PDB file of C-alpha atoms and ligand atoms in Angstrom:
ATOM      1  CA  MET A   1      81.070 -30.912 173.257  1.00 83.00           C
ATOM      2  CA  SER A   2      81.004 -34.075 171.256  1.00 93.00           C
ATOM      3  CA  ILE A   3      78.589 -36.791 170.284  1.00 97.00           C
ATOM      4  CA  TRP A   4      79.507 -40.305 171.399  1.00 98.00           C
ATOM      5  CA  ARG A   5      78.553 -43.585 169.779  1.00 98.00           C
ATOM      6  CA  ILE A   6      75.658 -45.343 171.516  1.00 98.00           C
ATOM      7  CA  LEU A   7      76.290 -49.037 172.188  1.00 98.00           C
ATOM      8  CA  LYS A   8      73.561 -51.419 171.094  1.00 96.00           C
ATOM      9  CA  TYR A   9      72.315 -54.737 172.401  1.00 96.00           C
ATOM     10  CA  PRO A  10      73.876 -57.360 172.502  1.00 94.00           C
ATOM     11  CA  ASP A  11      77.085 -55.435 173.359  1.00 96.00           C
ATOM     12  CA  PRO A  12      78.235 -57.101 176.625  1.00 97.00           C
ATOM     13  CA  PHE A  13      79.360 -53.747 178.052  1.00 98.00           C
ATOM     14  CA  LEU A  14      75.671 -52.909 178.553  1.00 98.00           C
ATOM     15  CA  ASN A  15      75.402 -55.699 181.144  1.00 98.00           C
ATOM     16  CA  LYS A  16      78.207 -54.410 183.358  1.00 98.00           C
ATOM     17  CA  ILE A  17      77.594 -52.709 186.679  1.00 98.00           C
ATOM     18  CA  ALA A  18      78.818 -49.107 186.551  1.00 98.00           C
ATOM     19  CA  GLU A  19      81.116 -47.653 189.205  1.00 98.00           C
ATOM     20  CA  GLN A  20      80.495 -44.741 191.556  1.00 98.00           C
ATOM     21  CA  VAL A  21      82.087 -41.471 190.443  1.00 98.00           C
ATOM     22  CA  PRO A  22      84.591 -40.256 193.081  1.00 98.00           C
ATOM     23  CA  GLU A  23      82.918 -37.339 194.860  1.00 96.00           C
ATOM     24  CA  GLY A  24      84.115 -33.954 193.637  1.00 96.00           C
ATOM     25  CA  GLU A  25      85.517 -35.157 190.302  1.00 97.00           C
ATOM     26  CA  LYS A  26      85.563 -32.028 188.123  1.00 95.00           C
ATOM     27  CA  GLU A  27      85.870 -33.630 184.678  1.00 95.00           C
ATOM     28  CA  ILE A  28      82.375 -35.055 185.091  1.00 97.00           C
ATOM     29  CA  LYS A  29      80.794 -31.747 184.040  1.00 97.00           C
ATOM     30  CA  LYS A  30      82.203 -31.900 180.523  1.00 97.00           C
ATOM     31  CA  PHE A  31      81.211 -35.545 180.259  1.00 98.00           C
ATOM     32  CA  VAL A  32      77.630 -34.674 181.266  1.00 98.00           C
ATOM     33  CA  ASP A  33      77.524 -32.041 178.479  1.00 98.00           C
ATOM     34  CA  ASP A  34      78.607 -34.731 175.991  1.00 98.00           C
ATOM     35  CA  MET A  35      75.920 -37.062 177.320  1.00 98.00           C
ATOM     36  CA  PHE A  36      73.211 -34.438 176.809  1.00 98.00           C
ATOM     37  CA  GLU A  37      74.440 -33.716 173.292  1.00 98.00           C
ATOM     38  CA  THR A  38      74.547 -37.432 172.471  1.00 98.00           C
ATOM     39  CA  MET A  39      71.053 -37.970 173.900  1.00 98.00           C
ATOM     40  CA  TYR A  40      69.526 -35.020 172.021  1.00 97.00           C
ATOM     41  CA  SER A  41      71.156 -36.016 168.732  1.00 97.00           C
ATOM     42  CA  ALA A  42      69.617 -39.488 169.114  1.00 97.00           C
ATOM     43  CA  ARG A  43      66.232 -37.947 170.072  1.00 96.00           C
ATOM     44  CA  GLY A  44      66.198 -39.797 173.365  1.00 97.00           C
ATOM     45  CA  ILE A  45      64.626 -38.687 176.646  1.00 97.00           C
ATOM     46  CA  GLY A  46      67.260 -40.370 178.815  1.00 98.00           C
ATOM     47  CA  LEU A  47      70.785 -41.729 178.610  1.00 98.00           C
ATOM     48  CA  ALA A  48      73.050 -43.575 181.024  1.00 98.00           C
ATOM     49  CA  ALA A  49      76.867 -43.466 180.808  1.00 98.00           C
ATOM     50  CA  PRO A  50      77.267 -47.232 180.159  1.00 98.00           C
ATOM     51  CA  GLN A  51      75.275 -46.756 176.932  1.00 98.00           C
ATOM     52  CA  ILE A  52      78.213 -44.793 175.515  1.00 98.00           C
ATOM     53  CA  GLY A  53      80.815 -47.184 176.867  1.00 98.00           C
ATOM     54  CA  MET A  54      81.621 -45.389 180.117  1.00 98.00           C
ATOM     55  CA  GLY A  55      81.221 -47.521 183.244  1.00 98.00           C
ATOM     56  CA  LYS A  56      80.287 -44.635 185.536  1.00 98.00           C
ATOM     57  CA  ARG A  57      77.127 -43.952 187.513  1.00 98.00           C
ATOM     58  CA  VAL A  58      75.906 -40.935 185.547  1.00 98.00           C
ATOM     59  CA  ILE A  59      72.494 -40.387 183.947  1.00 99.00           C
ATOM     60  CA  VAL A  60      70.922 -37.548 181.994  1.00 98.00           C
ATOM     61  CA  LEU A  61      67.243 -37.035 181.286  1.00 98.00           C
ATOM     62  CA  ASP A  62      65.011 -34.606 179.474  1.00 98.00           C
ATOM     63  CA  VAL A  63      61.434 -35.828 179.285  1.00 97.00           C
ATOM     64  CA  SER A  64      60.115 -32.515 177.944  1.00 96.00           C
ATOM     65  CA  PRO A  65      59.012 -34.098 174.611  1.00 93.00           C
ATOM     66  CA  VAL A  66      56.450 -36.021 176.724  1.00 91.00           C
ATOM     67  CA  ASP A  67      55.933 -33.640 179.649  1.00 92.00           C
ATOM     68  CA  GLU A  68      56.497 -30.070 178.552  1.00 93.00           C
ATOM     69  CA  THR A  69      56.906 -28.797 182.115  1.00 92.00           C
ATOM     70  CA  ALA A  70      60.019 -30.972 182.576  1.00 93.00           C
ATOM     71  CA  LYS A  71      63.550 -29.617 182.695  1.00 96.00           C
ATOM     72  CA  PRO A  72      66.842 -31.333 181.787  1.00 98.00           C
ATOM     73  CA  LEU A  73      68.238 -33.315 184.699  1.00 98.00           C
ATOM     74  CA  ALA A  74      71.684 -34.845 185.238  1.00 98.00           C
ATOM     75  CA  LEU A  75      72.446 -37.047 188.229  1.00 98.00           C
ATOM     76  CA  ILE A  76      75.757 -38.460 189.420  1.00 98.00           C
ATOM     77  CA  ASN A  77      75.667 -41.571 191.636  1.00 98.00           C
ATOM     78  CA  PRO A  78      71.847 -41.632 191.722  1.00 98.00           C
ATOM     79  CA  GLU A  79      70.036 -43.824 194.215  1.00 98.00           C
ATOM     80  CA  ILE A  80      66.352 -44.623 194.544  1.00 98.00           C
ATOM     81  CA  ILE A  81      65.475 -43.955 198.174  1.00 98.00           C
ATOM     82  CA  VAL A  82      61.665 -44.186 198.045  1.00 98.00           C
ATOM     83  CA  LYS A  83      59.414 -46.311 195.821  1.00 98.00           C
ATOM     84  CA  GLU A  84      55.603 -46.135 195.919  1.00 98.00           C
ATOM     85  CA  GLY A  85      52.817 -47.846 193.972  1.00 98.00           C
ATOM     86  CA  ARG A  86      52.959 -49.901 190.813  1.00 98.00           C
ATOM     87  CA  GLU A  87      52.405 -48.859 187.253  1.00 97.00           C
ATOM     88  CA  GLU A  88      52.960 -50.500 183.890  1.00 97.00           C
ATOM     89  CA  SER A  89      54.096 -48.664 180.801  1.00 96.00           C
ATOM     90  CA  GLU A  90      55.608 -49.344 177.413  1.00 97.00           C
ATOM     91  CA  GLU A  91      59.330 -48.540 177.235  1.00 97.00           C
ATOM     92  CA  GLY A  92      61.874 -48.256 174.476  1.00 97.00           C
ATOM     93  CA  CYS A  93      65.632 -47.748 174.664  1.00 98.00           C
ATOM     94  CA  LEU A  94      68.278 -46.162 172.439  1.00 98.00           C
ATOM     95  CA  SER A  95      70.463 -49.246 172.981  1.00 98.00           C
ATOM     96  CA  VAL A  96      67.714 -51.727 172.095  1.00 97.00           C
ATOM     97  CA  PRO A  97      66.507 -50.954 168.549  1.00 92.00           C
ATOM     98  CA  ASP A  98      63.051 -51.875 167.268  1.00 92.00           C
ATOM     99  CA  LEU A  99      61.682 -53.088 170.577  1.00 96.00           C
ATOM    100  CA  THR A 100      59.263 -51.811 173.191  1.00 97.00           C
ATOM    101  CA  VAL A 101      58.555 -53.726 176.370  1.00 97.00           C
ATOM    102  CA  LYS A 102      55.717 -53.385 178.886  1.00 97.00           C
ATOM    103  CA  ILE A 103      57.416 -52.995 182.254  1.00 98.00           C
ATOM    104  CA  GLN A 104      55.923 -52.736 185.745  1.00 98.00           C
ATOM    105  CA  ARG A 105      57.748 -50.244 187.898  1.00 98.00           C
ATOM    106  CA  ALA A 106      57.133 -48.112 190.951  1.00 98.00           C
ATOM    107  CA  GLN A 107      54.616 -45.352 190.236  1.00 98.00           C
ATOM    108  CA  ASN A 108      56.458 -42.683 192.225  1.00 98.00           C
ATOM    109  CA  VAL A 109      60.103 -42.577 193.214  1.00 98.00           C
ATOM    110  CA  THR A 110      62.374 -40.312 195.175  1.00 98.00           C
ATOM    111  CA  VAL A 111      65.929 -40.359 193.869  1.00 98.00           C
ATOM    112  CA  SER A 112      68.939 -38.804 195.536  1.00 98.00           C
ATOM    113  CA  GLY A 113      72.108 -37.944 193.674  1.00 98.00           C
ATOM    114  CA  PHE A 114      74.603 -35.234 192.883  1.00 98.00           C
ATOM    115  CA  THR A 115      74.333 -32.505 190.268  1.00 98.00           C
ATOM    116  CA  PRO A 116      77.348 -32.034 187.934  1.00 98.00           C
ATOM    117  CA  ASP A 117      78.447 -29.293 190.406  1.00 97.00           C
ATOM    118  CA  TRP A 118      78.425 -31.858 193.207  1.00 98.00           C
ATOM    119  CA  LYS A 119      75.410 -30.519 195.020  1.00 98.00           C
ATOM    120  CA  LEU A 120      73.424 -33.296 196.701  1.00 98.00           C
ATOM    121  CA  ILE A 121      69.773 -33.174 195.610  1.00 98.00           C
ATOM    122  CA  GLN A 122      66.599 -35.210 195.912  1.00 98.00           C
ATOM    123  CA  VAL A 123      64.173 -35.564 193.049  1.00 98.00           C
ATOM    124  CA  GLU A 124      60.569 -36.631 193.623  1.00 98.00           C
ATOM    125  CA  ALA A 125      59.180 -38.033 190.409  1.00 97.00           C
ATOM    126  CA  GLU A 126      55.953 -39.396 189.003  1.00 96.00           C
ATOM    127  CA  GLY A 127      54.741 -40.205 185.511  1.00 96.00           C
ATOM    128  CA  ILE A 128      57.241 -40.284 182.682  1.00 96.00           C
ATOM    129  CA  LEU A 129      60.087 -38.880 184.825  1.00 97.00           C
ATOM    130  CA  SER A 130      59.630 -41.679 187.358  1.00 98.00           C
ATOM    131  CA  VAL A 131      59.720 -44.296 184.587  1.00 98.00           C
ATOM    132  CA  ALA A 132      62.752 -42.702 182.929  1.00 98.00           C
ATOM    133  CA  LEU A 133      64.707 -42.446 186.193  1.00 98.00           C
ATOM    134  CA  GLN A 134      64.121 -46.126 186.978  1.00 98.00           C
ATOM    135  CA  HIS A 135      65.001 -47.095 183.394  1.00 98.00           C
ATOM    136  CA  GLU A 136      68.292 -45.152 183.444  1.00 98.00           C
ATOM    137  CA  ILE A 137      69.273 -46.411 186.904  1.00 98.00           C
ATOM    138  CA  ASP A 138      68.640 -49.941 185.571  1.00 98.00           C
ATOM    139  CA  HIS A 139      71.339 -49.232 182.954  1.00 98.00           C
ATOM    140  CA  LEU A 140      73.827 -48.451 185.756  1.00 98.00           C
ATOM    141  CA  ASN A 141      73.129 -51.920 187.125  1.00 98.00           C
ATOM    142  CA  GLY A 142      73.528 -53.632 183.759  1.00 98.00           C
ATOM    143  CA  THR A 143      69.801 -54.200 183.245  1.00 98.00           C
ATOM    144  CA  LEU A 144      68.128 -53.593 179.881  1.00 98.00           C
ATOM    145  CA  ILE A 145      64.478 -53.649 178.818  1.00 98.00           C
ATOM    146  CA  VAL A 146      65.124 -57.036 177.159  1.00 97.00           C
ATOM    147  CA  ASP A 147      65.767 -58.455 180.635  1.00 97.00           C
ATOM    148  CA  TYR A 148      62.070 -57.900 181.441  1.00 97.00           C
ATOM    149  CA  LEU A 149      60.941 -60.089 178.540  1.00 97.00           C
ATOM    150  CA  SER A 150      60.010 -63.733 178.989  1.00 95.00           C
ATOM    151  CA  ARG A 151      62.834 -66.078 178.043  1.00 94.00           C
ATOM    152  CA  LEU A 152      61.044 -67.034 174.839  1.00 96.00           C
ATOM    153  CA  LYS A 153      60.476 -63.459 173.704  1.00 95.00           C
ATOM    154  CA  ARG A 154      64.043 -62.507 174.619  1.00 94.00           C
ATOM    155  CA  GLU A 155      65.406 -65.380 172.556  1.00 95.00           C
ATOM    156  CA  PHE A 156      63.190 -64.330 169.641  1.00 95.00           C
ATOM    157  CA  TYR A 157      64.492 -60.758 169.837  1.00 96.00           C
ATOM    158  CA  ARG A 158      68.113 -61.933 170.152  1.00 94.00           C
ATOM    159  CA  LYS A 159      67.779 -63.962 166.946  1.00 95.00           C
ATOM    160  CA  LYS A 160      66.157 -61.041 165.143  1.00 94.00           C
ATOM    161  CA  VAL A 161      69.069 -58.758 166.121  1.00 94.00           C
ATOM    162  CA  LYS A 162      71.595 -61.401 165.051  1.00 91.00           C
ATOM    163  CA  LYS A 163      69.959 -61.584 161.639  1.00 92.00           C
ATOM    164  CA  MET A 164      69.926 -57.786 161.338  1.00 88.00           C
ATOM    165  CA  LEU A 165      73.616 -57.605 162.211  1.00 88.00           C
ATOM    166  CA  ALA A 166      74.503 -60.400 159.782  1.00 89.00           C
ATOM    167  CA  ARG A 167      72.731 -58.577 156.968  1.00 87.00           C
ATOM    168  CA  ARG A 168      74.753 -55.451 157.664  1.00 79.00           C
ATOM    169  CA  MET A 169      78.119 -57.229 157.319  1.00 68.00           C
TER     170      MET A 169
HETATM  171 NI1   NI B 201      67.703 -47.283 177.841  1.00 80.39          NI
END
């Protein structure tokens, strides 16, 4: 297993739409292990493949730091098939440092997708798992939490990041 580098906003790769993984691809299992290791080392509760520079529809989640009954979950080619209710919560992202954004999302979702062994499953989620699933699937479609900010706030954040990056050089 190895730890990958997590891309940060404003890396343009984060805005790309990820591609479906061809069904049955065996190498995906090792990649999923790397994603989990990368996520845990960054102390995240979710990670999407585009965040480590891979344009594939793969997400991993482990929300057990927030909900101790939760188990690690990896989904290949996930799709939201049911959305119910509305709920707002404060979200952060490993690719978007020093920012949290209040985002309205569906309260409950049902997501279908494949396990790393290519078994088709459906996951019914509420609470933090529902939020995390929608957040990670957003990444597969090139959407970041900054995209939920007003234009003014987004511009403010973009300038702040630019200044941070300039200071590092
Ligand atoms: Ni994220």
